[in-house]
Coordinates of C-alpha atoms in Angstrom, one line a residue:
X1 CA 0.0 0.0 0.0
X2 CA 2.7 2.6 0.5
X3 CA 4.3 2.1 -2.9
X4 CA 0.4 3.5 -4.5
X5 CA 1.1 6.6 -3.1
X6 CA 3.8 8.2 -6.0
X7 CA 1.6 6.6 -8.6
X8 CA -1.4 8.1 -7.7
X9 CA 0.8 11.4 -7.5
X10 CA 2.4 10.3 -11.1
X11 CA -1.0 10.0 -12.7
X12 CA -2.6 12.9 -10.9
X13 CA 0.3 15.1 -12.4
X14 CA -0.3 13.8 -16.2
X15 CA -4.4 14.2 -15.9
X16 CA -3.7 17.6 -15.1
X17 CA -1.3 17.9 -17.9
X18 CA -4.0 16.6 -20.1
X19 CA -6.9 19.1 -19.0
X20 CA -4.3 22.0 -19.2
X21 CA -3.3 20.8 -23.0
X22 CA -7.0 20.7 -23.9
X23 CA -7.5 24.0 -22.6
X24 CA -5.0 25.6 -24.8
X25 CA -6.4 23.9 -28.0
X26 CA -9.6 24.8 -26.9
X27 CA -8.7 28.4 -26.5
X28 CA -6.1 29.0 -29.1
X29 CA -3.6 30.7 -27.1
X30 CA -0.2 29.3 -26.1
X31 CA 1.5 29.4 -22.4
X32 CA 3.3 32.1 -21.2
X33 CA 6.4 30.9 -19.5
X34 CA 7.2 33.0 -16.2
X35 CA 10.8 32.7 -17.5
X36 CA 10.3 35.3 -20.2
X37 CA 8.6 33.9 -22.9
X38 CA 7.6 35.6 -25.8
X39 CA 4.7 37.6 -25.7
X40 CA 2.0 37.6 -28.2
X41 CA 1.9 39.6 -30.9
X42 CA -0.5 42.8 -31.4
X43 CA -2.2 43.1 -34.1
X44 CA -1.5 46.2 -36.2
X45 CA -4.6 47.9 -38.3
X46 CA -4.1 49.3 -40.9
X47 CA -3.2 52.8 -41.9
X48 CA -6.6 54.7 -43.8
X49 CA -5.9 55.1 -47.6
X50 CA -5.3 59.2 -47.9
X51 CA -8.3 61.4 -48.7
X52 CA -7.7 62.0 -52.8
X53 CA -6.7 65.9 -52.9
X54 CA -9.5 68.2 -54.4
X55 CA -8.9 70.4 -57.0
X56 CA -10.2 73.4 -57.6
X57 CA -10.4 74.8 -61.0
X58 CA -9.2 78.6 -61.6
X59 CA -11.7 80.2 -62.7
X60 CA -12.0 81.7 -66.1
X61 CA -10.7 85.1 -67.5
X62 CA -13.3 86.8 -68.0
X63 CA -13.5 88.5 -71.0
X64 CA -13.1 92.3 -71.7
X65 CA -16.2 94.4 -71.9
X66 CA -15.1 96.7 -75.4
X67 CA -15.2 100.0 -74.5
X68 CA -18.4 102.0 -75.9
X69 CA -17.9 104.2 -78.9
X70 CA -18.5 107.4 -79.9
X71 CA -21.7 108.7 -80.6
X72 CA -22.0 108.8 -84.1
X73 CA -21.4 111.5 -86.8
X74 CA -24.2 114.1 -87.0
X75 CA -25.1 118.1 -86.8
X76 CA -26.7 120.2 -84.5
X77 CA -27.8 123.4 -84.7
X78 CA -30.6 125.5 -82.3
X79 CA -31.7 128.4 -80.5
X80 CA -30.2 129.9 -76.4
X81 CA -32.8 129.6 -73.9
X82 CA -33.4 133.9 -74.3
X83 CA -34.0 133.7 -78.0
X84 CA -30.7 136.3 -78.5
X85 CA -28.0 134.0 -80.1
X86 CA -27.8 130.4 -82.3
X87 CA -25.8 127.6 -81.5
X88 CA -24.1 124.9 -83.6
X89 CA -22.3 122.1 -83.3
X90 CA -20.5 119.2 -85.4
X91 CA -19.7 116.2 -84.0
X92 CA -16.9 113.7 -86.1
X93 CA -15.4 110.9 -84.5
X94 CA -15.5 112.0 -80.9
X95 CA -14.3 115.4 -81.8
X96 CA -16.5 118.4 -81.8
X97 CA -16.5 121.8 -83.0
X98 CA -19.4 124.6 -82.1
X99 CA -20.0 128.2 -82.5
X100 CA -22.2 130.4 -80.3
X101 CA -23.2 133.6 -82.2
X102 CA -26.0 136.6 -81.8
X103 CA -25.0 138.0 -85.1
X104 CA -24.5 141.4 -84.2
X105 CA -20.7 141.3 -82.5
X106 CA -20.4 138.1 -80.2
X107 CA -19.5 135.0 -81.2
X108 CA -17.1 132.0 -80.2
X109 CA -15.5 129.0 -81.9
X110 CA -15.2 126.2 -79.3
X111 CA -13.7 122.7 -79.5
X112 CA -13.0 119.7 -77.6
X113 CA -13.8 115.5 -77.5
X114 CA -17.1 113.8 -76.5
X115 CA -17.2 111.1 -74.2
X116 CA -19.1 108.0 -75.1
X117 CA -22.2 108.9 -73.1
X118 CA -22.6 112.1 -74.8
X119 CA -20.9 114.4 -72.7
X120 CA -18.9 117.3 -74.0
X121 CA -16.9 120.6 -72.6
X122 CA -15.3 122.4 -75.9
X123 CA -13.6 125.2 -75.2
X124 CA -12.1 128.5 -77.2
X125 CA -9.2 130.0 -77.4
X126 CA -10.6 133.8 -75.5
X127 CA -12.1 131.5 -72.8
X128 CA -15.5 130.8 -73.6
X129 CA -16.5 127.1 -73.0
X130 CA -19.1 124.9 -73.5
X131 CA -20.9 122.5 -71.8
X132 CA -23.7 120.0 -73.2
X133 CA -25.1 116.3 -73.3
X134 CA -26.3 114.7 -76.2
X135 CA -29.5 112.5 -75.7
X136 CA -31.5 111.3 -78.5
X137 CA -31.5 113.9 -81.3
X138 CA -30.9 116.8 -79.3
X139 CA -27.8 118.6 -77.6
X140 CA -28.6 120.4 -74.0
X141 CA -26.2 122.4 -72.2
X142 CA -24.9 126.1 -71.5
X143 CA -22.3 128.0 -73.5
X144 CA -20.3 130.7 -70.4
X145 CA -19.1 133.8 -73.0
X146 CA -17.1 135.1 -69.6
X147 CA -19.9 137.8 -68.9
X148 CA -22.7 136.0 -69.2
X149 CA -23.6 132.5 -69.6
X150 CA -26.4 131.2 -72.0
X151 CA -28.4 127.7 -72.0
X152 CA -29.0 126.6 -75.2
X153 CA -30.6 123.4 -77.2
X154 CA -29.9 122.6 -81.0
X155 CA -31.5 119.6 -82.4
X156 CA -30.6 117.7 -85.4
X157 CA -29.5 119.2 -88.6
X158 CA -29.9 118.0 -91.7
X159 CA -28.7 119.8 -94.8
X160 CA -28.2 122.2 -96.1
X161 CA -29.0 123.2 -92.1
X162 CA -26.0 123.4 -89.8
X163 CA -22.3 125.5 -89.5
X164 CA -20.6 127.0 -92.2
X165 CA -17.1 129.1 -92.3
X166 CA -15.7 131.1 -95.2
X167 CA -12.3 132.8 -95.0
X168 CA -10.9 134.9 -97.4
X169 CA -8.4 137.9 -98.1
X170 CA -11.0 141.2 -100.1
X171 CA -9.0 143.8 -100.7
X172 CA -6.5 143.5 -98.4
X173 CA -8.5 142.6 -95.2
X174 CA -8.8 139.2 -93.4
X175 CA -12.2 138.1 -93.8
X176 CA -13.0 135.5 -91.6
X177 CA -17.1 134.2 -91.9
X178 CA -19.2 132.1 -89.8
X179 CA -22.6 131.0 -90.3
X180 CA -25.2 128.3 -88.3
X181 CA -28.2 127.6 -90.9
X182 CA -31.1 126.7 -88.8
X183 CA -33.1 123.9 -89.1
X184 CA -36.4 126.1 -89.8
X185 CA -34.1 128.3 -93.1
X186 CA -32.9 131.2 -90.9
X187 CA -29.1 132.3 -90.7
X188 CA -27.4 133.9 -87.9
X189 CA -23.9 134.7 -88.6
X190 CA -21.0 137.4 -88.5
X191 CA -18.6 138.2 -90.8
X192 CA -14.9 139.6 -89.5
X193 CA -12.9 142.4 -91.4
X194 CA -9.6 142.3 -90.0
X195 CA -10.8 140.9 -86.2
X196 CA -13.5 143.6 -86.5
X197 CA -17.5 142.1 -86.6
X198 CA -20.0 142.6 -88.3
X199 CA -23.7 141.0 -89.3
X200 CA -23.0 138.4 -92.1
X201 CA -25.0 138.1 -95.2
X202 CA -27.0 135.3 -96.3
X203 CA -25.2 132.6 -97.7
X204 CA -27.0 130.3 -99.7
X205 CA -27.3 127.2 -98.2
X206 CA -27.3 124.5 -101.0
X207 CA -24.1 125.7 -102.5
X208 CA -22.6 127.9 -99.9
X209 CA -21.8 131.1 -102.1
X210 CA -22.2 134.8 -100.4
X211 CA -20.7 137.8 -101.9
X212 CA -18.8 140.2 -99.2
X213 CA -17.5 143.6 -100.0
X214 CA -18.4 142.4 -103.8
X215 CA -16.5 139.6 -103.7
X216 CA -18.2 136.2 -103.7
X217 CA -17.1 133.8 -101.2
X218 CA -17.9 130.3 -100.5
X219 CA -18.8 129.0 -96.8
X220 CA -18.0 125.5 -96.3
X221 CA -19.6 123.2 -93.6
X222 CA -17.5 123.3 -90.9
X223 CA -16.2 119.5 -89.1
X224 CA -13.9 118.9 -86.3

């Protein structure tokens, strides 16, 4: 009976070996020796795939607005606001060229661009200036002579209306002419003899000829 003893011990030990083997197959894992095994090894997860980088497209150019032109070619010719004086002006090409006259002893050549929308400010050489919008068919503005300042409006011309010049050398004196043909037939002009003025004579408006001191000139329209 003593000599059972170590061989129930022996076969207790290898049961227990048993269970403890099943339990690892069971389980999946292996045992960790207390003399510094190797421990397990961690799973890693994967990195994320980078986002794809947006980009944005540059927008357009956009394209140039071309500037507006010049209001187009024409003649103008009217009346001042007090009935005393007649005002003309010819627009070519953004240039203009007016004359303010009472055709008596005051008058004024003026000239000077116009801006796309119409506008204008002509000026002359003695310091008289004009200021005036086109709209439509008609020119509005004010012409300052220095001493006094006028508002006018001249509407369209058509010929033979509008602003004739004639100058010419009659016996020795400068004669220097100017002329606005209104739209209704009448003429208001003045007629220089050596810088001094005078009321013009009629001109005739389809050909232009007028006959000063005895001498027959011809006015020609007048452009920029």
């Amino acid at each position: 009976m003593k000599r059972s003893g170590p061989l129930f011990t022996l076969l207790g030990g290898l049961l227990l070996a048993l269970v403890m083997l099943s339990l690892n197959a069971t389980t999946g894992t292996s045992p960790t020796s207390s003399a510094g095994g190797e421990k397990p090894a961690t799973k890693v997860s994967p990195s994320p795939a980078p986002e794809p980088t947006k980009t944005t497209a540059s927008p357009s150019p956009s394209k140039s607005t071309p500037s507006p032109s010049a209001p187009a070619n024409a003649d103008y010719a009217g009346r001042t606001d007090d009935d005393s004086s007649a005002v003309a002006v010819s627009l070519r090409d953004g240039r203009a060229i007016a004359y303010f006259c009472d055709g008596r002893d005051q008058e004024s050549w003026l000239k000077g661009d116009v801006k796309a929308d119409g506008s204008m400010r002509l000026t002359s050489q003695q310091g008289g200036v004009l200021n005036g919008e086109l709209k439509g068919s008609r020119i509005s503005g004010t012409v300052d002579m220095g001493q006094q300042e006028y508002g006018f409006t001249a509407d369209k011309a058509l010929k033979p209306s509008g602003l004739y010049r004639a100058t010419e050398s009659v016996r020795g004196a400068e004669i220097d002419g100017g002329w606005i043909v209104l739209p209704d037939g009448q003429q208001v002009g003045i007629v220089k003899r050596d810088g001094t003025p005078s009321a013009a004579p009629r001109i005739d408006p389809e050909t232009g000829a007028v006959t000063v001191d005895g001498q027959q000139l011809t006015a020609r329209p007048v452009q920029p």
